Amino acid sequence: MSRGLGDVYKRQDEDTFNSALEAVERENRFYRSCSQPPSYGRGFGALERAIADAMSPEMIEKAQNIGGTIRFELYVTKEGTVKEAKILSGISDDVDADLVRAAKSLTGITPGKNNGAPINFVWGTLSLRFKK
């Protein structure tokens, strides 16, 4: 059975679609390693302090009454915004949710880079400790 011209065009359309899909997946991929990791502010702990400062006072108080440590990862886009914060271990659903909200509100993150080009990056594992 021979292949007609329609089959050739169909194959080219599939190849074009698959190439475009691969490009989108690469564009939206979050890397776990890079040549230059993201940064925020000055000094060790600046990011964690900024997240704690952005949390609601009620949730900070509740977290301090419970005590414990929230461990989390941040998904930082190549534009320097937090697309998602993933809780690895938390202390309560509402306190954890407030940390996610606070993290997503951050601005001023310098994105990670590979070969000088900004990339989407998973910044983890970070932690906030609340003393009882």
mmCIF file of N, CA and C in Angstrom:
data_model
loop_
_atom_site.group_PDB
_atom_site.id
_atom_site.type_symbol
_atom_site.label_atom_id
_atom_site.label_comp_id
_atom_site.label_asym_id
_atom_site.label_seq_id
_atom_site.Cartn_x
_atom_site.Cartn_y
_atom_site.Cartn_z
ATOM 1 N N MET A 1 0.851 -1.178 0.000
ATOM 2 C CA MET A 1 0.000 0.000 0.000
ATOM 3 C C MET A 1 0.891 1.234 0.000
ATOM 4 N N SER A 2 0.668 2.131 -0.920
ATOM 5 C CA SER A 2 1.493 3.334 -1.002
ATOM 6 C C SER A 2 0.890 4.448 -0.155
ATOM 7 N N ARG A 3 1.748 5.341 0.242
ATOM 8 C CA ARG A 3 1.304 6.480 1.032
ATOM 9 C C ARG A 3 1.037 7.645 0.102
ATOM 10 N N GLY A 4 -0.045 8.296 0.308
ATOM 11 C CA GLY A 4 -0.415 9.423 -0.528
ATOM 12 C C GLY A 4 0.153 10.723 0.010
ATOM 13 N N LEU A 5 -0.052 11.774 -0.751
ATOM 14 C CA LEU A 5 0.421 13.101 -0.377
ATOM 15 C C LEU A 5 -0.194 13.556 0.948
ATOM 16 N N GLY A 6 -1.437 13.165 1.203
ATOM 17 C CA GLY A 6 -2.102 13.520 2.459
ATOM 18 C C GLY A 6 -1.374 12.948 3.656
ATOM 19 N N ASP A 7 -0.851 11.712 3.517
ATOM 20 C CA ASP A 7 -0.089 11.089 4.604
ATOM 21 C C ASP A 7 1.192 11.861 4.894
ATOM 22 N N VAL A 8 1.835 12.365 3.840
ATOM 23 C CA VAL A 8 3.071 13.142 4.009
ATOM 24 C C VAL A 8 2.779 14.424 4.770
ATOM 25 N N TYR A 9 1.703 15.129 4.358
ATOM 26 C CA TYR A 9 1.347 16.362 5.063
ATOM 27 C C TYR A 9 0.951 16.081 6.510
ATOM 28 N N LYS A 10 0.218 14.980 6.728
ATOM 29 C CA LYS A 10 -0.184 14.614 8.083
ATOM 30 C C LYS A 10 1.054 14.376 8.951
ATOM 31 N N ARG A 11 2.045 13.661 8.411
ATOM 32 C CA ARG A 11 3.277 13.388 9.154
ATOM 33 C C ARG A 11 4.024 14.682 9.465
ATOM 34 N N GLN A 12 4.076 15.600 8.506
ATOM 35 C CA GLN A 12 4.756 16.884 8.736
ATOM 36 C C GLN A 12 4.036 17.684 9.813
ATOM 37 N N ASP A 13 2.692 17.659 9.790
ATOM 38 C CA ASP A 13 1.919 18.355 10.820
ATOM 39 C C ASP A 13 2.186 17.752 12.196
ATOM 40 N N GLU A 14 2.260 16.410 12.274
ATOM 41 C CA GLU A 14 2.555 15.743 13.544
ATOM 42 C C GLU A 14 3.953 16.111 14.039
ATOM 43 N N ASP A 15 4.928 16.130 13.130
ATOM 44 C CA ASP A 15 6.297 16.497 13.506
ATOM 45 C C ASP A 15 6.351 17.934 14.008
ATOM 46 N N THR A 16 5.660 18.838 13.310
ATOM 47 C CA THR A 16 5.629 20.244 13.724
ATOM 48 C C THR A 16 4.974 20.375 15.088
ATOM 49 N N PHE A 17 3.857 19.671 15.277
ATOM 50 C CA PHE A 17 3.154 19.708 16.559
ATOM 51 C C PHE A 17 4.031 19.163 17.678
ATOM 52 N N ASN A 18 4.670 18.014 17.441
ATOM 53 C CA ASN A 18 5.527 17.406 18.463
ATOM 54 C C ASN A 18 6.710 18.306 18.802
ATOM 55 N N SER A 19 7.293 18.959 17.816
ATOM 56 C CA SER A 19 8.398 19.888 18.068
ATOM 57 C C SER A 19 7.928 21.070 18.907
ATOM 58 N N ALA A 20 6.756 21.597 18.573
ATOM 59 C CA ALA A 20 6.203 22.719 19.336
ATOM 60 C C ALA A 20 5.882 22.299 20.762
ATOM 61 N N LEU A 21 5.332 21.095 20.926
ATOM 62 C CA LEU A 21 5.007 20.584 22.261
ATOM 63 C C LEU A 21 6.266 20.421 23.108
ATOM 64 N N GLU A 22 7.329 19.883 22.517
ATOM 65 C CA GLU A 22 8.598 19.727 23.232
ATOM 66 C C GLU A 22 9.154 21.083 23.656
ATOM 67 N N ALA A 23 9.037 22.091 22.800
ATOM 68 C CA ALA A 23 9.523 23.434 23.136
ATOM 69 C C ALA A 23 8.739 24.015 24.308
ATOM 70 N N VAL A 24 7.422 23.814 24.302
ATOM 71 C CA VAL A 24 6.587 24.308 25.410
ATOM 72 C C VAL A 24 6.954 23.588 26.706
ATOM 73 N N GLU A 25 7.153 22.270 26.634
ATOM 74 C CA GLU A 25 7.527 21.520 27.832
ATOM 75 C C GLU A 25 8.865 21.994 28.382
ATOM 76 N N ARG A 26 9.830 22.262 27.514
ATOM 77 C CA ARG A 26 11.132 22.777 27.968
ATOM 78 C C ARG A 26 10.958 24.155 28.602
ATOM 79 N N GLU A 27 10.106 24.973 27.998
ATOM 80 C CA GLU A 27 9.861 26.328 28.489
ATOM 81 C C GLU A 27 9.231 26.305 29.882
ATOM 82 N N ASN A 28 8.358 25.328 30.130
ATOM 83 C CA ASN A 28 7.623 25.267 31.389
ATOM 84 C C ASN A 28 8.260 24.343 32.424
ATOM 85 N N ARG A 29 9.360 23.717 32.091
ATOM 86 C CA ARG A 29 10.030 22.793 32.998
ATOM 87 C C ARG A 29 10.691 23.557 34.145
ATOM 88 N N PHE A 30 10.630 22.968 35.333
ATOM 89 C CA PHE A 30 11.316 23.531 36.490
ATOM 90 C C PHE A 30 12.532 22.665 36.779
ATOM 91 N N TYR A 31 13.712 23.280 36.767
ATOM 92 C CA TYR A 31 14.973 22.579 36.968
ATOM 93 C C TYR A 31 15.319 22.519 38.449
ATOM 94 N N ARG A 32 16.056 21.496 38.847
ATOM 95 C CA ARG A 32 16.503 21.349 40.230
ATOM 96 C C ARG A 32 17.983 21.670 40.390
ATOM 97 N N SER A 33 18.669 21.893 39.287
ATOM 98 C CA SER A 33 20.068 22.317 39.360
ATOM 99 C C SER A 33 20.311 23.338 38.255
ATOM 100 N N CYS A 34 21.241 24.227 38.513
ATOM 101 C CA CYS A 34 21.566 25.252 37.530
ATOM 102 C C CYS A 34 22.957 25.806 37.840
ATOM 103 N N SER A 35 23.494 26.559 36.891
ATOM 104 C CA SER A 35 24.837 27.105 37.074
ATOM 105 C C SER A 35 24.845 28.272 38.057
ATOM 106 N N GLN A 36 23.737 28.998 38.155
ATOM 107 C CA GLN A 36 23.629 30.108 39.108
ATOM 108 C C GLN A 36 22.254 30.045 39.767
ATOM 109 N N PRO A 37 22.189 29.638 41.041
ATOM 110 C CA PRO A 37 20.890 29.500 41.709
ATOM 111 C C PRO A 37 20.208 30.852 41.933
ATOM 112 N N PRO A 38 18.905 30.831 42.181
ATOM 113 C CA PRO A 38 18.203 32.083 42.456
ATOM 114 C C PRO A 38 18.698 32.715 43.759
ATOM 115 N N SER A 39 18.412 33.984 43.905
ATOM 116 C CA SER A 39 18.805 34.674 45.140
ATOM 117 C C SER A 39 17.713 35.664 45.524
ATOM 118 N N TYR A 40 17.753 36.037 46.799
ATOM 119 C CA TYR A 40 16.781 36.998 47.302
ATOM 120 C C TYR A 40 17.435 37.825 48.400
ATOM 121 N N GLY A 41 17.346 39.119 48.261
ATOM 122 C CA GLY A 41 17.819 40.017 49.312
ATOM 123 C C GLY A 41 19.269 39.811 49.676
ATOM 124 N N ARG A 42 19.587 40.235 50.871
ATOM 125 C CA ARG A 42 20.970 40.150 51.350
ATOM 126 C C ARG A 42 21.058 39.240 52.554
ATOM 127 N N GLY A 43 22.032 38.390 52.531
ATOM 128 C CA GLY A 43 22.332 37.584 53.701
ATOM 129 C C GLY A 43 21.521 36.316 53.811
ATOM 130 N N PHE A 44 22.050 35.435 54.615
ATOM 131 C CA PHE A 44 21.426 34.146 54.870
ATOM 132 C C PHE A 44 20.097 34.346 55.584
ATOM 133 N N GLY A 45 19.071 33.689 55.127
ATOM 134 C CA GLY A 45 17.772 33.755 55.791
ATOM 135 C C GLY A 45 16.879 34.894 55.348
ATOM 136 N N ALA A 46 17.308 35.718 54.396
ATOM 137 C CA ALA A 46 16.495 36.858 53.958
ATOM 138 C C ALA A 46 15.170 36.400 53.352
ATOM 139 N N LEU A 47 15.208 35.333 52.574
ATOM 140 C CA LEU A 47 13.992 34.824 51.946
ATOM 141 C C LEU A 47 13.009 34.327 53.000
ATOM 142 N N GLU A 48 13.499 33.544 53.934
ATOM 143 C CA GLU A 48 12.631 33.019 54.984
ATOM 144 C C GLU A 48 12.033 34.148 55.822
ATOM 145 N N ARG A 49 12.848 35.164 56.139
ATOM 146 C CA ARG A 49 12.339 36.319 56.899
ATOM 147 C C ARG A 49 11.242 37.036 56.119
ATOM 148 N N ALA A 50 11.438 37.207 54.811
ATOM 149 C CA ALA A 50 10.445 37.894 53.980
ATOM 150 C C ALA A 50 9.133 37.116 53.943
ATOM 151 N N ILE A 51 9.217 35.798 53.856
ATOM 152 C CA ILE A 51 7.995 34.981 53.860
ATOM 153 C C ILE A 51 7.288 35.105 55.202
ATOM 154 N N ALA A 52 8.031 34.996 56.301
ATOM 155 C CA ALA A 52 7.435 35.127 57.638
ATOM 156 C C ALA A 52 6.797 36.501 57.811
ATOM 157 N N ASP A 53 7.467 37.546 57.315
ATOM 158 C CA ASP A 53 6.918 38.909 57.416
ATOM 159 C C ASP A 53 5.632 39.068 56.617
ATOM 160 N N ALA A 54 5.471 38.284 55.529
ATOM 161 C CA ALA A 54 4.285 38.384 54.679
ATOM 162 C C ALA A 54 3.129 37.526 55.189
ATOM 163 N N MET A 55 3.392 36.662 56.171
ATOM 164 C CA MET A 55 2.312 35.844 56.737
ATOM 165 C C MET A 55 1.423 36.699 57.632
ATOM 166 N N SER A 56 0.175 36.282 57.794
ATOM 167 C CA SER A 56 -0.744 37.053 58.622
ATOM 168 C C SER A 56 -0.355 36.905 60.096
ATOM 169 N N PRO A 57 -0.537 37.972 60.881
ATOM 170 C CA PRO A 57 -0.196 37.924 62.308
ATOM 171 C C PRO A 57 -0.941 36.799 63.045
ATOM 172 N N GLU A 58 -2.203 36.542 62.651
ATOM 173 C CA GLU A 58 -2.974 35.482 63.299
ATOM 174 C C GLU A 58 -2.327 34.107 63.064
ATOM 175 N N MET A 59 -1.847 33.889 61.842
ATOM 176 C CA MET A 59 -1.230 32.589 61.525
ATOM 177 C C MET A 59 0.148 32.455 62.175
ATOM 178 N N ILE A 60 0.868 33.563 62.293
ATOM 179 C CA ILE A 60 2.161 33.531 63.008
ATOM 180 C C ILE A 60 1.913 33.160 64.464
ATOM 181 N N GLU A 61 0.909 33.781 65.071
ATOM 182 C CA GLU A 61 0.596 33.495 66.472
ATOM 183 C C GLU A 61 0.182 32.023 66.641
ATOM 184 N N LYS A 62 -0.658 31.538 65.731
ATOM 185 C CA LYS A 62 -1.081 30.143 65.804
ATOM 186 C C LYS A 62 0.120 29.213 65.645
ATOM 187 N N ALA A 63 1.006 29.517 64.705
ATOM 188 C CA ALA A 63 2.200 28.695 64.471
ATOM 189 C C ALA A 63 3.083 28.672 65.711
ATOM 190 N N GLN A 64 3.226 29.822 66.371
ATOM 191 C CA GLN A 64 4.040 29.876 67.579
ATOM 192 C C GLN A 64 3.398 29.091 68.725
ATOM 193 N N ASN A 65 2.069 29.090 68.800
ATOM 194 C CA ASN A 65 1.375 28.313 69.833
ATOM 195 C C ASN A 65 1.524 26.809 69.597
ATOM 196 N N ILE A 66 1.563 26.413 68.335
ATOM 197 C CA ILE A 66 1.734 24.999 67.988
ATOM 198 C C ILE A 66 3.200 24.601 68.115
ATOM 199 N N GLY A 67 4.072 25.453 67.578
ATOM 200 C CA GLY A 67 5.502 25.149 67.528
ATOM 201 C C GLY A 67 5.801 24.147 66.423
ATOM 202 N N GLY A 68 7.001 24.182 65.924
ATOM 203 C CA GLY A 68 7.407 23.239 64.892
ATOM 204 C C GLY A 68 8.017 23.933 63.691
ATOM 205 N N THR A 69 8.321 23.138 62.701
ATOM 206 C CA THR A 69 9.010 23.632 61.509
ATOM 207 C C THR A 69 8.212 23.264 60.269
ATOM 208 N N ILE A 70 8.060 24.237 59.377
ATOM 209 C CA ILE A 70 7.462 23.986 58.068
ATOM 210 C C ILE A 70 8.603 23.891 57.067
ATOM 211 N N ARG A 71 8.669 22.776 56.350
ATOM 212 C CA ARG A 71 9.668 22.597 55.290
ATOM 213 C C ARG A 71 8.939 22.690 53.962
ATOM 214 N N PHE A 72 9.542 23.415 53.017
ATOM 215 C CA PHE A 72 8.848 23.675 51.761
ATOM 216 C C PHE A 72 9.832 23.911 50.613
ATOM 217 N N GLU A 73 9.311 23.824 49.403
ATOM 218 C CA GLU A 73 10.057 24.156 48.191
ATOM 219 C C GLU A 73 9.331 25.289 47.490
ATOM 220 N N LEU A 74 10.101 26.136 46.819
ATOM 221 C CA LEU A 74 9.513 27.201 46.008
ATOM 222 C C LEU A 74 9.788 26.929 44.537
ATOM 223 N N TYR A 75 8.776 27.101 43.721
ATOM 224 C CA TYR A 75 8.914 26.977 42.271
ATOM 225 C C TYR A 75 9.003 28.402 41.721
ATOM 226 N N VAL A 76 10.246 28.820 41.431
ATOM 227 C CA VAL A 76 10.525 30.196 41.006
ATOM 228 C C VAL A 76 10.617 30.240 39.480
ATOM 229 N N THR A 77 9.827 31.125 38.875
ATOM 230 C CA THR A 77 9.841 31.248 37.416
ATOM 231 C C THR A 77 11.054 32.028 36.952
ATOM 232 N N LYS A 78 11.313 31.961 35.654
ATOM 233 C CA LYS A 78 12.442 32.706 35.097
ATOM 234 C C LYS A 78 12.208 34.212 35.157
ATOM 235 N N GLU A 79 10.977 34.623 35.477
ATOM 236 C CA GLU A 79 10.679 36.050 35.676
ATOM 237 C C GLU A 79 10.933 36.477 37.117
ATOM 238 N N GLY A 80 11.220 35.501 38.000
ATOM 239 C CA GLY A 80 11.522 35.832 39.389
ATOM 240 C C GLY A 80 10.308 35.856 40.303
ATOM 241 N N THR A 81 9.223 35.229 39.877
ATOM 242 C CA THR A 81 8.033 35.138 40.729
ATOM 243 C C THR A 81 7.892 33.702 41.243
ATOM 244 N N VAL A 82 7.169 33.548 42.330
ATOM 245 C CA VAL A 82 6.919 32.217 42.885
ATOM 246 C C VAL A 82 5.616 31.701 42.281
ATOM 247 N N LYS A 83 5.735 30.659 41.450
ATOM 248 C CA LYS A 83 4.546 30.066 40.840
ATOM 249 C C LYS A 83 3.832 29.160 41.830
ATOM 250 N N GLU A 84 4.611 28.450 42.637
ATOM 251 C CA GLU A 84 4.024 27.527 43.599
ATOM 252 C C GLU A 84 4.966 27.343 44.778
ATOM 253 N N ALA A 85 4.385 27.063 45.921
ATOM 254 C CA ALA A 85 5.144 26.671 47.105
ATOM 255 C C ALA A 85 4.588 25.323 47.524
ATOM 256 N N LYS A 86 5.446 24.336 47.596
ATOM 257 C CA LYS A 86 5.017 22.980 47.943
ATOM 258 C C LYS A 86 5.450 22.678 49.370
ATOM 259 N N ILE A 87 4.483 22.378 50.228
ATOM 260 C CA ILE A 87 4.771 22.043 51.622
ATOM 261 C C ILE A 87 5.252 20.595 51.680
ATOM 262 N N LEU A 88 6.449 20.394 52.218
ATOM 263 C CA LEU A 88 7.000 19.047 52.382
ATOM 264 C C LEU A 88 6.614 18.464 53.728
ATOM 265 N N SER A 89 6.643 19.301 54.758
ATOM 266 C CA SER A 89 6.128 18.918 56.073
ATOM 267 C C SER A 89 5.645 20.194 56.744
ATOM 268 N N GLY A 90 4.443 20.145 57.270
ATOM 269 C CA GLY A 90 3.839 21.345 57.840
ATOM 270 C C GLY A 90 3.456 21.172 59.285
ATOM 271 N N ILE A 91 2.760 22.205 59.804
ATOM 272 C CA ILE A 91 2.336 22.138 61.207
ATOM 273 C C ILE A 91 0.820 22.208 61.352
ATOM 274 N N SER A 92 0.119 22.827 60.417
ATOM 275 C CA SER A 92 -1.348 22.809 60.383
ATOM 276 C C SER A 92 -1.777 23.298 58.997
ATOM 277 N N ASP A 93 -2.926 22.838 58.546
ATOM 278 C CA ASP A 93 -3.369 23.166 57.188
ATOM 279 C C ASP A 93 -3.487 24.671 56.952
ATOM 280 N N ASP A 94 -4.069 25.391 57.924
ATOM 281 C CA ASP A 94 -4.268 26.824 57.689
ATOM 282 C C ASP A 94 -2.957 27.621 57.779
ATOM 283 N N VAL A 95 -2.059 27.245 58.661
ATOM 284 C CA VAL A 95 -0.758 27.920 58.740
ATOM 285 C C VAL A 95 0.043 27.622 57.464
ATOM 286 N N ASP A 96 0.019 26.354 57.036
ATOM 287 C CA ASP A 96 0.726 25.974 55.804
ATOM 288 C C ASP A 96 0.174 26.748 54.606
ATOM 289 N N ALA A 97 -1.147 26.863 54.518
ATOM 290 C CA ALA A 97 -1.775 27.595 53.411
ATOM 291 C C ALA A 97 -1.376 29.067 53.434
ATOM 292 N N ASP A 98 -1.244 29.647 54.624
ATOM 293 C CA ASP A 98 -0.840 31.045 54.715
ATOM 294 C C ASP A 98 0.614 31.216 54.279
ATOM 295 N N LEU A 99 1.455 30.256 54.595
ATOM 296 C CA LEU A 99 2.846 30.306 54.130
ATOM 297 C C LEU A 99 2.885 30.264 52.598
ATOM 298 N N VAL A 100 2.082 29.395 51.991
ATOM 299 C CA VAL A 100 2.023 29.317 50.524
ATOM 300 C C VAL A 100 1.577 30.656 49.950
ATOM 301 N N ARG A 101 0.532 31.252 50.529
ATOM 302 C CA ARG A 101 0.044 32.552 50.066
ATOM 303 C C ARG A 101 1.130 33.614 50.186
ATOM 304 N N ALA A 102 1.809 33.636 51.330
ATOM 305 C CA ALA A 102 2.868 34.624 51.561
ATOM 306 C C ALA A 102 4.018 34.434 50.572
ATOM 307 N N ALA A 103 4.399 33.194 50.339
ATOM 308 C CA ALA A 103 5.499 32.918 49.411
ATOM 309 C C ALA A 103 5.161 33.372 47.996
ATOM 310 N N LYS A 104 3.924 33.134 47.572
ATOM 311 C CA LYS A 104 3.507 33.524 46.218
ATOM 312 C C LYS A 104 3.444 35.043 46.047
ATOM 313 N N SER A 105 3.360 35.766 47.149
ATOM 314 C CA SER A 105 3.272 37.231 47.070
ATOM 315 C C SER A 105 4.646 37.901 46.975
ATOM 316 N N LEU A 106 5.717 37.134 47.129
ATOM 317 C CA LEU A 106 7.062 37.720 47.117
ATOM 318 C C LEU A 106 7.412 38.328 45.765
ATOM 319 N N THR A 107 8.149 39.412 45.820
ATOM 320 C CA THR A 107 8.706 40.029 44.613
ATOM 321 C C THR A 107 10.199 40.217 44.845
ATOM 322 N N GLY A 108 10.920 40.466 43.791
ATOM 323 C CA GLY A 108 12.338 40.782 43.927
ATOM 324 C C GLY A 108 13.267 39.586 43.962
ATOM 325 N N ILE A 109 12.789 38.418 43.545
ATOM 326 C CA ILE A 109 13.658 37.247 43.487
ATOM 327 C C ILE A 109 14.449 37.294 42.187
ATOM 328 N N THR A 110 15.750 37.102 42.282
ATOM 329 C CA THR A 110 16.586 36.976 41.093
ATOM 330 C C THR A 110 16.519 35.518 40.665
ATOM 331 N N PRO A 111 16.021 35.236 39.440
ATOM 332 C CA PRO A 111 15.832 33.839 39.039
ATOM 333 C C PRO A 111 17.144 33.093 38.857
ATOM 334 N N GLY A 112 17.054 31.760 38.911
ATOM 335 C CA GLY A 112 18.215 30.923 38.619
ATOM 336 C C GLY A 112 18.591 31.050 37.146
ATOM 337 N N LYS A 113 19.831 30.726 36.829
ATOM 338 C CA LYS A 113 20.308 30.843 35.444
ATOM 339 C C LYS A 113 21.134 29.634 35.050
ATOM 340 N N ASN A 114 21.038 29.285 33.787
ATOM 341 C CA ASN A 114 21.913 28.305 33.156
ATOM 342 C C ASN A 114 22.564 28.994 31.966
ATOM 343 N N ASN A 115 23.883 29.001 31.943
ATOM 344 C CA ASN A 115 24.627 29.642 30.857
ATOM 345 C C ASN A 115 24.181 31.087 30.645
ATOM 346 N N GLY A 116 23.879 31.777 31.735
ATOM 347 C CA GLY A 116 23.503 33.192 31.675
ATOM 348 C C GLY A 116 22.047 33.460 31.359
ATOM 349 N N ALA A 117 21.281 32.434 31.012
ATOM 350 C CA ALA A 117 19.864 32.611 30.669
ATOM 351 C C ALA A 117 18.989 32.230 31.863
ATOM 352 N N PRO A 118 17.999 33.079 32.216
ATOM 353 C CA PRO A 118 17.106 32.750 33.331
ATOM 354 C C PRO A 118 16.303 31.484 33.042
ATOM 355 N N ILE A 119 16.066 30.696 34.094
ATOM 356 C CA ILE A 119 15.296 29.453 33.974
ATOM 357 C C ILE A 119 14.303 29.336 35.115
ATOM 358 N N ASN A 120 13.295 28.490 34.926
ATOM 359 C CA ASN A 120 12.397 28.108 36.015
ATOM 360 C C ASN A 120 13.176 27.156 36.920
ATOM 361 N N PHE A 121 13.043 27.345 38.229
ATOM 362 C CA PHE A 121 13.891 26.595 39.154
ATOM 363 C C PHE A 121 13.127 26.212 40.415
ATOM 364 N N VAL A 122 13.372 24.999 40.911
ATOM 365 C CA VAL A 122 12.808 24.564 42.194
ATOM 366 C C VAL A 122 13.811 24.917 43.281
ATOM 367 N N TRP A 123 13.418 25.855 44.137
ATOM 368 C CA TRP A 123 14.280 26.299 45.224
ATOM 369 C C TRP A 123 13.838 25.553 46.479
ATOM 370 N N GLY A 124 14.579 24.563 46.873
ATOM 371 C CA GLY A 124 14.177 23.785 48.027
ATOM 372 C C GLY A 124 15.396 23.114 48.606
ATOM 373 N N THR A 125 15.338 22.625 49.734
ATOM 374 C CA THR A 125 14.322 22.644 50.760
ATOM 375 C C THR A 125 14.582 23.822 51.705
ATOM 376 N N LEU A 126 13.546 24.610 51.917
ATOM 377 C CA LEU A 126 13.612 25.754 52.825
ATOM 378 C C LEU A 126 12.791 25.419 54.068
ATOM 379 N N SER A 127 13.018 26.170 55.128
ATOM 380 C CA SER A 127 12.230 25.894 56.337
ATOM 381 C C SER A 127 11.996 27.161 57.146
ATOM 382 N N LEU A 128 10.874 27.166 57.834
ATOM 383 C CA LEU A 128 10.541 28.199 58.828
ATOM 384 C C LEU A 128 10.249 27.480 60.132
ATOM 385 N N ARG A 129 10.943 27.907 61.183
ATOM 386 C CA ARG A 129 10.761 27.281 62.501
ATOM 387 C C ARG A 129 9.975 28.239 63.403
ATOM 388 N N PHE A 130 8.996 27.698 64.056
ATOM 389 C CA PHE A 130 8.184 28.483 64.995
ATOM 390 C C PHE A 130 8.372 27.876 66.380
ATOM 391 N N LYS A 131 8.863 28.712 67.306
ATOM 392 C CA LYS A 131 9.104 28.242 68.661
ATOM 393 C C LYS A 131 7.860 28.431 69.507
ATOM 394 N N LYS A 132 7.591 27.437 70.312
ATOM 395 C CA LYS A 132 6.439 27.448 71.205
ATOM 396 C C LYS A 132 6.706 28.335 72.394
#
